[in-house]
Short mmCIF file of C-alpha atoms and ligand atoms in Angstrom, two decimals:
data_model
loop_
_atom_site.label_atom_id
_atom_site.label_comp_id
_atom_site.label_asym_id
_atom_site.label_seq_id
_atom_site.Cartn_x
_atom_site.Cartn_y
_atom_site.Cartn_z
CA MET A 1 3.32 32.39 -37.03
CA THR A 2 4.54 28.94 -36.02
CA VAL A 3 2.37 26.05 -34.91
CA SER A 4 3.57 26.25 -31.31
CA GLU A 5 3.00 30.02 -31.21
CA LEU A 6 -0.56 29.54 -32.43
CA ALA A 7 -1.15 26.73 -29.93
CA LYS A 8 0.00 29.01 -27.14
CA ALA A 9 -1.86 32.10 -28.32
CA VAL A 10 -5.20 30.31 -28.60
CA GLY A 11 -4.65 27.82 -25.79
CA LEU A 12 -4.96 24.75 -28.00
CA GLN A 13 -4.61 21.28 -26.57
CA VAL A 14 -1.48 19.66 -27.97
CA ILE A 15 -2.05 16.05 -29.00
CA SER A 16 1.11 15.71 -31.09
CA MET A 17 3.63 18.40 -31.97
CA PRO A 18 6.78 16.93 -33.51
CA SER A 19 7.46 20.09 -35.54
CA PRO A 20 6.54 23.08 -33.34
CA ASP A 21 8.48 25.54 -35.49
CA THR A 22 6.63 24.85 -38.74
CA VAL A 23 5.26 28.12 -40.08
CA ILE A 24 1.52 28.30 -40.80
CA GLU A 25 1.09 29.77 -44.27
CA CYS A 26 -2.70 29.71 -44.54
CA GLY A 27 -5.88 28.13 -43.23
CA TYR A 28 -8.40 25.64 -44.54
CA ALA A 29 -11.65 24.32 -43.08
CA GLY A 30 -13.65 21.29 -44.16
CA ASP A 31 -14.80 17.81 -43.23
CA LEU A 32 -15.25 16.12 -46.59
CA LEU A 33 -11.87 14.48 -47.01
CA SER A 34 -11.64 14.34 -50.79
CA TRP A 35 -12.79 17.94 -50.97
CA VAL A 36 -10.03 18.91 -48.57
CA MET A 37 -7.61 16.70 -50.50
CA GLY A 38 -8.36 18.53 -53.73
CA ASN A 39 -8.33 22.07 -52.39
CA ALA A 40 -6.24 22.55 -49.26
CA GLN A 41 -2.81 24.07 -49.68
CA GLN A 42 0.52 22.91 -48.41
CA GLY A 43 1.53 24.60 -45.16
CA CYS A 44 -2.03 25.26 -44.03
CA ALA A 45 -3.65 24.88 -40.63
CA TRP A 46 -6.64 22.58 -41.25
CA MET A 47 -9.75 22.96 -39.10
CA THR A 48 -11.99 19.90 -39.00
CA ILE A 49 -14.37 17.98 -36.78
CA MET A 50 -13.29 14.66 -38.31
CA THR A 51 -11.18 12.52 -36.00
CA ASN A 52 -10.60 9.18 -37.74
CA ARG A 53 -7.21 7.95 -38.92
CA ASN A 54 -7.70 9.32 -42.41
CA ILE A 55 -7.18 12.90 -41.22
CA ILE A 56 -3.56 11.96 -40.55
CA ALA A 57 -3.13 10.58 -44.08
CA VAL A 58 -4.66 13.73 -45.58
CA ALA A 59 -2.42 16.01 -43.49
CA GLU A 60 0.65 13.96 -44.37
CA LEU A 61 -0.05 13.81 -48.11
CA ILE A 62 -0.80 17.54 -48.40
CA ASP A 63 2.13 18.60 -46.15
CA MET A 64 -0.11 20.63 -43.89
CA ALA A 65 1.41 22.66 -41.07
CA CYS A 66 -1.07 21.23 -38.56
CA VAL A 67 -4.51 19.73 -38.03
CA ILE A 68 -6.77 21.47 -35.53
CA VAL A 69 -9.70 19.34 -34.37
CA THR A 70 -12.45 21.76 -33.39
CA GLU A 71 -15.74 21.75 -31.47
CA GLY A 72 -14.34 19.44 -28.79
CA SER A 73 -14.49 16.38 -31.07
CA ASP A 74 -13.10 13.33 -29.31
CA ILE A 75 -9.76 12.13 -30.69
CA PRO A 76 -9.30 8.36 -30.32
CA ASP A 77 -6.00 7.18 -28.80
CA ASP A 78 -4.98 5.32 -31.96
CA VAL A 79 -5.34 8.51 -34.00
CA ALA A 80 -3.19 10.42 -31.51
CA ALA A 81 -0.60 7.64 -31.72
CA LEU A 82 -0.69 7.67 -35.52
CA ALA A 83 -0.14 11.44 -35.55
CA LYS A 84 3.01 10.95 -33.49
CA GLU A 85 4.19 8.07 -35.66
CA LYS A 86 3.67 10.04 -38.90
CA GLU A 87 5.07 13.21 -37.31
CA ILE A 88 1.92 15.26 -37.81
CA ASN A 89 1.15 18.29 -35.66
CA LEU A 90 -2.28 17.55 -34.16
CA LEU A 91 -4.04 20.06 -31.93
CA ALA A 92 -7.49 20.27 -30.43
CA THR A 93 -9.90 22.92 -29.17
CA GLU A 94 -13.41 23.31 -27.81
CA LEU A 95 -13.86 26.33 -30.11
CA PRO A 96 -16.34 26.03 -32.97
CA THR A 97 -14.72 25.73 -36.40
CA TYR A 98 -15.69 29.27 -37.36
CA GLU A 99 -14.23 30.79 -34.19
CA MET A 100 -11.02 28.85 -34.69
CA CYS A 101 -10.77 30.06 -38.29
CA VAL A 102 -11.18 33.65 -37.08
CA GLN A 103 -8.29 33.12 -34.65
CA VAL A 104 -6.07 31.67 -37.39
CA SER A 105 -6.92 34.50 -39.74
CA ARG A 106 -6.21 37.08 -37.03
CA LEU A 107 -2.94 35.59 -35.84
CA ILE A 108 -0.97 34.11 -38.74
CA MET B 1 16.10 4.01 -71.35
CA PRO B 2 16.47 2.25 -67.99
CA GLU B 3 13.68 0.01 -66.70
CA PRO B 4 11.15 1.91 -64.57
CA LEU B 5 11.23 1.25 -60.83
CA LYS B 6 8.21 -0.76 -59.79
CA PHE B 7 6.40 -0.65 -56.46
CA THR B 8 3.48 -2.95 -55.70
CA TYR B 9 1.07 -2.53 -52.81
CA ASP B 10 -1.70 -4.81 -51.62
CA ILE B 11 -4.52 -2.57 -50.52
CA ASN B 12 -6.42 -4.21 -47.71
CA GLY B 13 -10.17 -3.76 -47.98
CA GLU B 14 -10.94 -4.74 -44.40
CA ASN B 15 -10.10 -1.57 -42.61
CA PHE B 16 -11.05 1.67 -44.36
CA ALA B 17 -10.03 3.68 -41.35
CA SER B 18 -6.36 2.89 -41.89
CA ALA B 19 -6.27 3.42 -45.64
CA GLY B 20 -3.72 5.80 -47.05
CA GLU B 21 -0.71 3.72 -46.04
CA ALA B 22 0.32 2.90 -49.61
CA SER B 23 -0.02 6.53 -50.67
CA MET B 24 2.13 7.67 -47.77
CA GLN B 25 4.74 5.08 -48.67
CA ILE B 26 4.87 6.04 -52.33
CA LYS B 27 5.17 9.68 -51.34
CA LYS B 28 8.20 8.80 -49.24
CA GLU B 29 9.77 6.85 -52.12
CA LEU B 30 9.26 9.70 -54.58
CA ARG B 31 10.71 12.16 -52.12
CA SER B 32 13.84 10.09 -51.60
CA LEU B 33 14.15 9.70 -55.39
CA GLY B 34 14.28 13.49 -55.60
CA PHE B 35 11.08 14.30 -57.51
CA ASP B 36 9.83 17.88 -57.30
CA PRO B 37 7.17 18.73 -54.66
CA GLN B 38 4.48 19.52 -57.26
CA THR B 39 4.81 16.10 -58.91
CA ILE B 40 4.84 14.38 -55.52
CA ARG B 41 1.70 16.25 -54.51
CA ARG B 42 -0.18 15.29 -57.68
CA VAL B 43 0.81 11.63 -57.45
CA SER B 44 0.07 11.41 -53.71
CA ILE B 45 -3.41 12.93 -53.99
CA ALA B 46 -4.44 10.79 -56.97
CA MET B 47 -3.00 7.65 -55.44
CA TYR B 48 -4.80 8.34 -52.16
CA GLU B 49 -8.17 8.83 -53.84
CA GLY B 50 -7.70 5.66 -55.86
CA GLU B 51 -6.55 3.70 -52.85
CA ILE B 52 -9.54 4.85 -50.79
CA ASN B 53 -11.95 4.05 -53.61
CA MET B 54 -10.67 0.49 -53.78
CA VAL B 55 -11.09 0.15 -50.02
CA ILE B 56 -14.57 1.65 -49.67
CA HIS B 57 -16.14 0.61 -52.96
CA ALA B 58 -14.34 -2.58 -53.99
CA GLY B 59 -13.14 -4.42 -50.87
CA GLY B 60 -9.48 -3.72 -51.62
CA GLY B 61 -7.18 -4.34 -54.56
CA VAL B 62 -3.65 -3.93 -55.84
CA ALA B 63 -1.74 -0.75 -56.68
CA GLU B 64 1.25 -0.85 -58.97
CA VAL B 65 3.41 2.23 -59.37
CA LEU B 66 5.94 2.51 -62.19
CA VAL B 67 8.48 5.26 -61.72
CA SER B 68 10.67 6.65 -64.50
CA PRO B 69 12.52 9.97 -64.45
CA ASP B 70 10.08 11.58 -66.91
CA SER B 71 6.79 9.90 -65.99
CA ILE B 72 5.02 8.05 -63.21
CA GLU B 73 2.25 5.54 -63.86
CA ILE B 74 -0.21 4.07 -61.39
CA ILE B 75 -2.35 1.04 -62.13
CA LEU B 76 -5.10 0.19 -59.63
CA THR B 77 -6.80 -3.15 -60.04
CA ASP B 78 -9.70 -4.50 -58.01
CA HIS B 79 -12.24 -7.28 -58.22
CA GLY B 80 -15.08 -5.30 -56.72
CA PRO B 81 -18.58 -4.61 -58.06
CA GLY B 82 -17.39 -2.47 -60.98
CA ILE B 83 -18.74 0.92 -62.08
CA PRO B 84 -21.90 0.65 -64.21
CA ASP B 85 -21.73 4.20 -65.63
CA ILE B 86 -18.23 5.66 -65.67
CA ASP B 87 -19.29 9.10 -67.03
CA LEU B 88 -21.74 9.43 -64.17
CA ALA B 89 -19.15 8.30 -61.60
CA MET B 90 -16.74 10.94 -62.93
CA GLN B 91 -19.18 13.77 -62.20
CA GLU B 92 -18.34 15.99 -59.25
CA GLY B 93 -20.65 15.20 -56.36
CA TYR B 94 -21.75 11.76 -57.57
CA SER B 95 -21.32 9.15 -54.87
CA THR B 96 -22.86 5.86 -53.86
CA ALA B 97 -21.05 5.84 -50.51
CA PRO B 98 -23.33 4.65 -47.68
CA ASP B 99 -23.96 6.71 -44.53
CA THR B 100 -21.41 4.79 -42.47
CA ILE B 101 -18.71 5.85 -44.93
CA ARG B 102 -20.02 9.42 -45.14
CA SER B 103 -19.90 9.73 -41.38
CA ILE B 104 -16.10 9.40 -41.49
CA GLY B 105 -15.72 12.07 -44.14
CA PHE B 106 -15.86 10.24 -47.46
CA GLY B 107 -18.56 10.38 -50.10
CA ALA B 108 -18.24 13.93 -51.40
CA GLY B 109 -18.05 12.44 -54.87
CA MET B 110 -14.79 14.28 -55.47
CA GLY B 111 -12.29 11.41 -55.58
CA LEU B 112 -12.43 10.54 -59.27
CA PRO B 113 -12.60 14.23 -60.32
CA ASN B 114 -9.52 14.91 -58.17
CA MET B 115 -7.69 12.01 -59.81
CA LYS B 116 -8.61 13.32 -63.26
CA LYS B 117 -7.51 16.83 -62.33
CA TYR B 118 -4.04 15.77 -61.19
CA THR B 119 -3.21 13.28 -63.96
CA ASP B 120 -2.02 13.84 -67.52
CA GLU B 121 -3.90 10.75 -68.60
CA MET B 122 -6.49 8.67 -66.80
CA VAL B 123 -8.29 5.63 -68.19
CA ILE B 124 -10.93 3.65 -66.29
CA GLU B 125 -11.96 0.21 -67.44
CA SER B 126 -14.71 -1.43 -65.48
CA HIS B 127 -16.95 -4.44 -65.76
CA VAL B 128 -19.94 -4.86 -63.50
CA GLN B 129 -19.44 -7.70 -60.99
CA LYS B 130 -15.90 -8.27 -62.27
CA GLY B 131 -13.94 -5.25 -61.18
CA THR B 132 -12.24 -2.02 -62.10
CA ARG B 133 -8.86 -1.02 -63.46
CA VAL B 134 -7.71 2.57 -63.25
CA PHE B 135 -4.64 3.71 -65.18
CA MET B 136 -3.10 7.07 -64.36
CA ARG B 137 -0.07 8.75 -65.91
CA PHE B 138 1.77 11.79 -64.57
CA ASP B 139 4.31 13.52 -66.77
CA VAL B 140 7.22 14.91 -64.81
CA LYS B 141 7.64 18.52 -65.89
N1 ATP C 1 -12.94 1.02 -57.53
C1 ATP C 1 -14.26 1.23 -57.58
N2 ATP C 1 -15.12 0.18 -57.64
C2 ATP C 1 -16.46 0.37 -57.71
N3 ATP C 1 -17.03 1.60 -57.73
C3 ATP C 1 -16.24 2.67 -57.69
C4 ATP C 1 -14.82 2.56 -57.61
N4 ATP C 1 -14.30 3.80 -57.61
C5 ATP C 1 -15.35 4.65 -57.67
N5 ATP C 1 -16.52 3.98 -57.72
C6 ATP C 1 -17.88 4.57 -57.86
O1 ATP C 1 -17.77 5.89 -58.35
C7 ATP C 1 -18.39 6.80 -57.42
C8 ATP C 1 -17.63 8.12 -57.44
O2 ATP C 1 -16.30 7.94 -56.91
P1 ATP C 1 -15.56 9.18 -56.23
O3 ATP C 1 -14.24 8.73 -55.75
O4 ATP C 1 -15.58 10.33 -57.18
O5 ATP C 1 -16.52 9.56 -55.01
P2 ATP C 1 -16.71 8.81 -53.63
O6 ATP C 1 -15.62 7.80 -53.44
O7 ATP C 1 -18.10 8.29 -53.56
O8 ATP C 1 -16.54 9.99 -52.60
P3 ATP C 1 -15.15 10.75 -52.22
O9 ATP C 1 -14.10 10.23 -53.12
O10 ATP C 1 -15.44 12.19 -52.43
O11 ATP C 1 -14.91 10.42 -50.79
C9 ATP C 1 -18.37 6.08 -56.10
O12 ATP C 1 -19.34 6.54 -55.20
C10 ATP C 1 -18.64 4.63 -56.55
O13 ATP C 1 -19.99 4.45 -56.83
MG1 MG C 2 -13.65 8.34 -53.70
#
């Protein structure tokens, strides 16, 4: 399933979606950045409650399909702008991380 | 053998929230030089962890990246507080990061272990109150 298809199916808020047709290969959830850095796979949808600029660097360096900020965490404007600048798909949802993971697992 | 290409980055220690810039730049360079994705991934992750460590633990530093067709070397130099016990710092889960840093997602104590995991050789030299130098080599397979 592509990032835009997932966004539509779950009703995710689109913060930045420069590559809507990127295929989601797998999912990963976590908030400890160096843990995510060491274990997340390329092409994944990453569920996190972290919203500082470093999430964009992590997503970029790992070549993730998208970042999904869960639990209604507030995304600062500068992070949204950085996502667009670095061409990172950044989505948001009020769903708890677990519920979002279930959706990803069910749909991709 | 031709001279390796050299990239030098000043890593600003003021703003930890924007760190990762140098790693993203080196990733772009390696991609345009045609390195394979696996090598790029290893170098990017290790460089990022090293860059972040200099920002959050040492107030910034300098990263030098030497690129040859068959190996990539990264040398990170800072003049921070140094690491008193390197074996301890290398352990998974060991971190001295304060709560303010933990609240933005760092401090799992996984940075140095990640760097070790993705390098073919890693050497840390550190002197308390003088600084730290991290050498990393990646063989291009
Ligand atoms: N450049 C450095 N200067 C001084 N101390 C350092 C430096 N790099 C690492 N350290 C010390 O080694 C510890 C372990 O580093 P490591 O990168 O593994 O974990 P961390 O940075 O605390 O957390 P994480 O990397 O998971 O976000 C740090 O908490 C710090 O005490
Ligand atoms: Mg670290």
